[in-house]
Amino acid sequence: MERPRQQMKMDVFKKAVDEAIQLGSTDIDFFVTIGDPLLDPHLLERARYVKQFPQVRDMGFNTTLQWLHLFDLDEFFRCGFTWVWVSTVLCGRESYRKFFGVDKYDQMLANLLKLLEENNRRGKPMKVELGIKPTPERREDIVNHPDFRRVQSLTDQDLASQVRREDFFVCDWGGAVQLPSYLKPLPLWPRAHRPCYRLFQGLMLFSNGKVGACACRDFEASSELILGSVQENSLDEMWHGERVKQIRSDWRTGKRIPDVCQKCRSYDPRAVTKASGV
């Protein structure tokens, strides 16, 4: 990624949240295109700002949980997050390093155990879900690993079934991620005339203030999906504007599919009609 790494200015964040609330938003996802929300030192301050709006029912983020220890756990639970989705491996340090490319297994595991134990102690106010990533070990060896079994004992999620269903096809983030040799990139499914449902799901606010119709693989925030910037445009005019309507229409009629979408392995045509209201 060539785009400068930067923290979103708080005034930009608040303006976007205020306008999202005016549009009737009920779900706020702290998803980042590249990186981890837990690396943002202002994460809890941002969450507390969103929490003040009663109409927001769900607020959370995807994470590797490598950096949870940077925050006070009590503050983390009180700031308003309703869900956290953890992408991880639970069969040892070396398997984790091979998949994620970093030696953070022990740190992640300590954070995960603390999060699950505290969530259970508080009566499970937060929905903590785990996505177990595929590794080359035998599946029975994975589910019988002491760390796996310890984590399984702390969650109602059926992690063993997830492992046994797992295949070795994963997203390579548009070629930005070098996959281990045992993994294969997801196929590029045909997508003519069926716009991806993410174009109807909501807007993505990038750290520099730019706003996209989707952020799946727009690492540079410079693709055809960029609709404007929150500093210069309102979310209302971007969400209901001619630009996003043209993107959807051009795709549906076969006139043009954005270049970034043609290479995206997360394409999903589900429920487009229902989601779009057309």
Tab-separated table of C-alpha atoms in Angstrom:
chain	number	residue	atom	x	y	z
A	1	MET	CA	0.000	0.000	0.000
A	2	GLU	CA	1.395	3.380	-1.022
A	3	ARG	CA	-1.272	5.522	0.666
A	4	PRO	CA	0.197	7.158	3.806
A	5	ARG	CA	-0.744	5.408	7.023
A	6	GLN	CA	-2.586	7.894	9.195
A	7	GLN	CA	-5.073	8.105	12.016
A	8	MET	CA	-8.450	9.543	11.119
A	9	LYS	CA	-8.878	13.015	12.570
A	10	MET	CA	-11.518	13.052	15.284
A	11	ASP	CA	-13.472	15.923	13.729
A	12	VAL	CA	-13.685	13.979	10.461
A	13	PHE	CA	-14.848	10.886	12.330
A	14	LYS	CA	-17.507	12.777	14.294
A	15	LYS	CA	-18.857	14.534	11.191
A	16	ALA	CA	-19.218	11.190	9.429
A	17	VAL	CA	-20.925	9.565	12.423
A	18	ASP	CA	-23.314	12.499	12.838
A	19	GLU	CA	-24.323	12.294	9.191
A	20	ALA	CA	-24.649	8.501	9.318
A	21	ILE	CA	-26.999	8.864	12.271
A	22	GLN	CA	-29.072	11.389	10.334
A	23	LEU	CA	-29.315	8.856	7.504
A	24	GLY	CA	-30.732	6.301	9.951
A	25	SER	CA	-27.658	4.092	10.372
A	26	THR	CA	-27.999	1.475	13.105
A	27	ASP	CA	-24.758	-0.491	12.564
A	28	ILE	CA	-21.230	0.912	12.756
A	29	ASP	CA	-18.362	-1.341	11.678
A	30	PHE	CA	-14.800	-0.244	12.494
A	31	PHE	CA	-13.482	-2.386	9.625
A	32	VAL	CA	-10.154	-1.295	8.149
A	33	THR	CA	-8.950	-2.154	4.650
A	34	ILE	CA	-5.363	-2.718	5.808
A	35	GLY	CA	-4.294	-3.026	9.433
A	36	ASP	CA	-6.112	-3.634	12.709
A	37	PRO	CA	-8.498	-1.291	14.569
A	38	LEU	CA	-6.688	-2.086	17.838
A	39	LEU	CA	-3.679	-0.126	16.544
A	40	ASP	CA	-5.749	3.067	16.718
A	41	PRO	CA	-5.045	4.703	20.117
A	42	HIS	CA	-8.340	6.610	19.811
A	43	LEU	CA	-10.444	3.499	19.199
A	44	LEU	CA	-12.295	3.568	22.521
A	45	GLU	CA	-12.865	7.317	22.314
A	46	ARG	CA	-14.455	6.813	18.902
A	47	ALA	CA	-16.608	3.974	20.223
A	48	ARG	CA	-17.809	6.080	23.146
A	49	TYR	CA	-18.839	8.811	20.723
A	50	VAL	CA	-20.936	6.345	18.711
A	51	LYS	CA	-22.406	4.814	21.870
A	52	GLN	CA	-24.196	8.044	22.761
A	53	PHE	CA	-26.649	7.508	19.874
A	54	PRO	CA	-29.402	5.098	21.031
A	55	GLN	CA	-30.340	4.073	17.480
A	56	VAL	CA	-26.980	2.274	17.023
A	57	ARG	CA	-27.704	-1.367	17.783
A	58	ASP	CA	-24.445	-2.976	16.657
A	59	MET	CA	-20.866	-1.752	16.750
A	60	GLY	CA	-17.732	-3.840	16.369
A	61	PHE	CA	-14.763	-4.804	14.241
A	62	ASN	CA	-12.633	-7.612	12.806
A	63	THR	CA	-9.236	-8.129	14.401
A	64	THR	CA	-6.356	-10.530	14.975
A	65	LEU	CA	-6.512	-9.472	18.647
A	66	GLN	CA	-2.738	-9.142	18.748
A	67	TRP	CA	-2.967	-5.681	20.312
A	68	LEU	CA	-5.857	-5.877	22.797
A	69	HIS	CA	-3.411	-5.631	25.708
A	70	LEU	CA	-2.797	-1.985	24.755
A	71	PHE	CA	-6.208	-1.129	26.225
A	72	ASP	CA	-7.712	-1.306	29.684
A	73	LEU	CA	-10.074	-4.282	29.497
A	74	ASP	CA	-12.729	-2.681	31.687
A	75	GLU	CA	-12.764	0.405	29.466
A	76	PHE	CA	-12.931	-1.841	26.424
A	77	PHE	CA	-16.104	-3.489	27.686
A	78	ARG	CA	-17.707	-0.215	28.742
A	79	CYS	CA	-17.091	1.744	25.532
A	80	GLY	CA	-20.031	0.233	23.636
A	81	PHE	CA	-18.780	-2.524	21.361
A	82	THR	CA	-21.400	-5.230	20.873
A	83	TRP	CA	-19.316	-7.653	18.796
A	84	VAL	CA	-15.751	-8.597	17.900
A	85	TRP	CA	-14.750	-11.071	15.191
A	86	VAL	CA	-11.318	-12.617	15.740
A	87	SER	CA	-9.292	-14.057	12.864
A	88	THR	CA	-6.861	-16.581	14.307
A	89	VAL	CA	-5.045	-19.921	14.442
A	90	LEU	CA	-5.148	-22.050	17.613
A	91	CYS	CA	-2.677	-24.862	17.024
A	92	GLY	CA	0.649	-23.378	17.995
A	93	ARG	CA	3.162	-20.627	17.449
A	94	GLU	CA	4.736	-21.941	14.244
A	95	SER	CA	1.415	-22.496	12.462
A	96	TYR	CA	0.339	-18.999	13.451
A	97	ARG	CA	3.570	-17.490	12.144
A	98	LYS	CA	3.247	-19.302	8.831
A	99	PHE	CA	-0.285	-18.063	8.263
A	100	PHE	CA	-0.057	-14.490	9.590
A	101	GLY	CA	3.625	-13.871	8.925
A	102	VAL	CA	4.324	-12.585	12.456
A	103	ASP	CA	5.452	-14.183	15.707
A	104	LYS	CA	2.520	-12.946	17.826
A	105	TYR	CA	0.846	-16.209	18.790
A	106	ASP	CA	1.511	-16.050	22.533
A	107	GLN	CA	0.429	-12.413	22.665
A	108	MET	CA	-2.762	-13.123	20.729
A	109	LEU	CA	-3.615	-16.173	22.821
A	110	ALA	CA	-3.184	-14.308	26.104
A	111	ASN	CA	-5.424	-11.515	24.811
A	112	LEU	CA	-8.045	-13.956	23.555
A	113	LEU	CA	-8.231	-15.889	26.804
A	114	LYS	CA	-8.571	-12.681	28.817
A	115	LEU	CA	-11.293	-11.389	26.489
A	116	LEU	CA	-13.328	-14.590	26.595
A	117	GLU	CA	-12.945	-15.047	30.343
A	118	GLU	CA	-13.965	-11.456	31.067
A	119	ASN	CA	-16.853	-11.611	28.630
A	120	ASN	CA	-18.125	-14.746	30.348
A	121	ARG	CA	-17.697	-13.196	33.784
A	122	ARG	CA	-19.804	-10.212	32.727
A	123	GLY	CA	-22.595	-12.392	31.335
A	124	LYS	CA	-21.514	-12.216	27.676
A	125	PRO	CA	-22.486	-8.630	26.812
A	126	MET	CA	-20.267	-8.830	23.720
A	127	LYS	CA	-20.591	-11.331	20.892
A	128	VAL	CA	-17.086	-12.697	20.403
A	129	GLU	CA	-16.782	-14.884	17.308
A	130	LEU	CA	-13.693	-16.670	16.059
A	131	GLY	CA	-12.742	-17.402	12.481
A	132	ILE	CA	-10.224	-20.262	12.540
A	133	LYS	CA	-7.859	-19.994	9.593
A	134	PRO	CA	-6.768	-23.122	7.665
A	135	THR	CA	-3.389	-24.639	8.487
A	136	PRO	CA	-1.733	-27.785	7.038
A	137	GLU	CA	-2.032	-29.897	10.197
A	138	ARG	CA	-4.473	-32.801	10.380
A	139	ARG	CA	-7.827	-31.479	11.477
A	140	GLU	CA	-8.038	-33.854	14.410
A	141	ASP	CA	-4.624	-32.624	15.576
A	142	ILE	CA	-5.904	-29.048	15.420
A	143	VAL	CA	-9.071	-29.656	17.446
A	144	ASN	CA	-7.119	-31.685	20.018
A	145	HIS	CA	-4.424	-29.050	20.501
A	146	PRO	CA	-4.396	-27.880	24.155
A	147	ASP	CA	-4.811	-24.211	23.168
A	148	PHE	CA	-7.734	-25.016	20.875
A	149	ARG	CA	-9.458	-27.030	23.592
A	150	ARG	CA	-8.921	-24.317	26.179
A	151	VAL	CA	-10.446	-21.661	23.948
A	152	GLN	CA	-13.314	-23.980	22.988
A	153	SER	CA	-14.157	-24.392	26.667
A	154	LEU	CA	-14.714	-20.634	26.931
A	155	THR	CA	-17.083	-20.177	23.985
A	156	ASP	CA	-20.409	-21.579	22.828
A	157	GLN	CA	-19.215	-21.427	19.228
A	158	ASP	CA	-18.616	-24.860	17.690
A	159	LEU	CA	-15.013	-24.346	16.652
A	160	ALA	CA	-14.357	-28.014	15.908
A	161	SER	CA	-17.103	-28.128	13.281
A	162	GLN	CA	-15.703	-24.967	11.745
A	163	VAL	CA	-12.263	-26.568	11.430
A	164	ARG	CA	-13.652	-29.770	9.927
A	165	ARG	CA	-15.590	-27.767	7.310
A	166	GLU	CA	-12.669	-25.498	6.460
A	167	ASP	CA	-11.093	-25.698	3.023
A	168	PHE	CA	-7.838	-24.238	1.791
A	169	PHE	CA	-9.288	-21.473	-0.386
A	170	VAL	CA	-8.811	-18.010	1.066
A	171	CYS	CA	-8.771	-14.427	-0.134
A	172	ASP	CA	-5.390	-13.068	-1.206
A	173	TRP	CA	-6.527	-9.437	-0.941
A	174	GLY	CA	-6.075	-8.714	-4.606
A	175	GLY	CA	-2.624	-10.283	-4.643
A	176	ALA	CA	-1.395	-8.085	-1.788
A	177	VAL	CA	-1.007	-11.088	0.534
A	178	GLN	CA	1.582	-13.763	-0.185
A	179	LEU	CA	-0.225	-16.997	0.628
A	180	PRO	CA	1.570	-20.003	2.157
A	181	SER	CA	2.080	-22.834	-0.338
A	182	TYR	CA	-0.723	-24.960	1.145
A	183	LEU	CA	-3.363	-22.260	0.535
A	184	LYS	CA	-5.150	-21.411	-2.704
A	185	PRO	CA	-6.813	-18.117	-3.641
A	186	LEU	CA	-10.583	-18.087	-3.887
A	187	PRO	CA	-11.813	-18.352	-7.489
A	188	LEU	CA	-12.814	-15.269	-9.441
A	189	TRP	CA	-16.493	-16.026	-9.956
A	190	PRO	CA	-18.316	-14.664	-13.036
A	191	ARG	CA	-19.918	-11.348	-12.130
A	192	ALA	CA	-21.551	-9.883	-15.241
A	193	HIS	CA	-24.970	-8.238	-14.627
A	194	ARG	CA	-24.960	-9.084	-10.900
A	195	PRO	CA	-23.587	-6.172	-8.865
A	196	CYS	CA	-21.903	-7.124	-5.614
A	197	TYR	CA	-24.190	-6.656	-2.627
A	198	ARG	CA	-21.536	-4.572	-0.865
A	199	LEU	CA	-22.379	-1.708	-3.212
A	200	PHE	CA	-25.777	-1.592	-1.497
A	201	GLN	CA	-24.642	-2.300	2.057
A	202	GLY	CA	-23.198	1.038	3.148
A	203	LEU	CA	-20.371	3.512	2.739
A	204	MET	CA	-16.725	3.162	3.748
A	205	LEU	CA	-14.905	6.069	5.347
A	206	PHE	CA	-11.135	5.923	4.832
A	207	SER	CA	-8.643	7.387	7.293
A	208	ASN	CA	-7.948	10.339	4.974
A	209	GLY	CA	-11.642	11.260	4.803
A	210	LYS	CA	-12.368	9.792	1.394
A	211	VAL	CA	-15.628	7.874	1.065
A	212	GLY	CA	-16.043	4.741	-1.023
A	213	ALA	CA	-18.994	2.648	-2.130
A	214	CYS	CA	-16.993	-0.360	-0.896
A	215	ALA	CA	-13.610	-0.787	0.759
A	216	CYS	CA	-12.988	-4.460	0.125
A	217	ARG	CA	-9.777	-4.114	-1.850
A	218	ASP	CA	-9.403	-0.376	-2.494
A	219	PHE	CA	-6.123	-0.118	-0.592
A	220	GLU	CA	-5.175	3.256	-2.049
A	221	ALA	CA	-8.664	4.792	-1.742
A	222	SER	CA	-8.276	5.836	-5.367
A	223	SER	CA	-10.512	3.496	-7.375
A	224	GLU	CA	-13.685	4.223	-9.322
A	225	LEU	CA	-15.602	3.428	-6.149
A	226	ILE	CA	-14.519	6.652	-4.435
A	227	LEU	CA	-17.565	8.947	-4.236
A	228	GLY	CA	-16.000	12.005	-2.619
A	229	SER	CA	-14.691	13.054	0.775
A	230	VAL	CA	-16.521	13.667	4.011
A	231	GLN	CA	-14.723	17.012	4.357
A	232	GLU	CA	-16.282	18.291	1.128
A	233	ASN	CA	-19.461	16.248	0.647
A	234	SER	CA	-22.235	14.964	2.868
A	235	LEU	CA	-22.813	11.243	3.277
A	236	ASP	CA	-26.381	11.795	2.153
A	237	GLU	CA	-25.398	13.241	-1.220
A	238	MET	CA	-22.816	10.494	-1.758
A	239	TRP	CA	-25.129	7.614	-0.752
A	240	HIS	CA	-28.046	8.914	-2.815
A	241	GLY	CA	-25.996	10.594	-5.527
A	242	GLU	CA	-25.723	9.924	-9.241
A	243	ARG	CA	-22.196	8.517	-8.997
A	244	VAL	CA	-23.091	5.448	-6.929
A	245	LYS	CA	-26.279	4.925	-8.937
A	246	GLN	CA	-24.214	4.938	-12.131
A	247	ILE	CA	-21.758	2.356	-10.754
A	248	ARG	CA	-24.609	-0.019	-9.896
A	249	SER	CA	-26.447	0.599	-13.152
A	250	ASP	CA	-23.373	0.164	-15.360
A	251	TRP	CA	-22.642	-3.149	-13.653
A	252	ARG	CA	-26.221	-4.410	-13.905
A	253	THR	CA	-26.502	-3.559	-17.586
A	254	GLY	CA	-23.072	-4.974	-18.426
A	255	LYS	CA	-21.728	-1.605	-19.506
A	256	ARG	CA	-18.849	-1.533	-17.028
A	257	ILE	CA	-17.614	-3.291	-13.900
A	258	PRO	CA	-15.076	-1.280	-11.854
A	259	ASP	CA	-11.521	-2.557	-12.299
A	260	VAL	CA	-11.031	-3.103	-8.566
A	261	CYS	CA	-14.184	-5.241	-8.472
A	262	GLN	CA	-13.117	-7.396	-11.401
A	263	LYS	CA	-10.083	-8.573	-9.414
A	264	CYS	CA	-11.830	-8.963	-6.055
A	265	ARG	CA	-12.177	-12.524	-4.769
A	266	SER	CA	-14.789	-11.480	-2.202
A	267	TYR	CA	-17.423	-10.733	-4.842
A	268	ASP	CA	-20.873	-11.647	-3.529
A	269	PRO	CA	-24.080	-11.139	-5.564
A	270	ARG	CA	-26.448	-12.268	-2.796
A	271	ALA	CA	-29.632	-10.380	-2.030
A	272	VAL	CA	-28.837	-7.473	-4.310
A	273	THR	CA	-32.488	-6.829	-5.161
A	274	LYS	CA	-33.567	-6.904	-1.535
A	275	ALA	CA	-30.646	-4.820	-0.332
A	276	SER	CA	-31.064	-2.189	-3.012
A	277	GLY	CA	-34.800	-1.871	-2.704
A	278	VAL	CA	-35.219	-1.994	-6.487
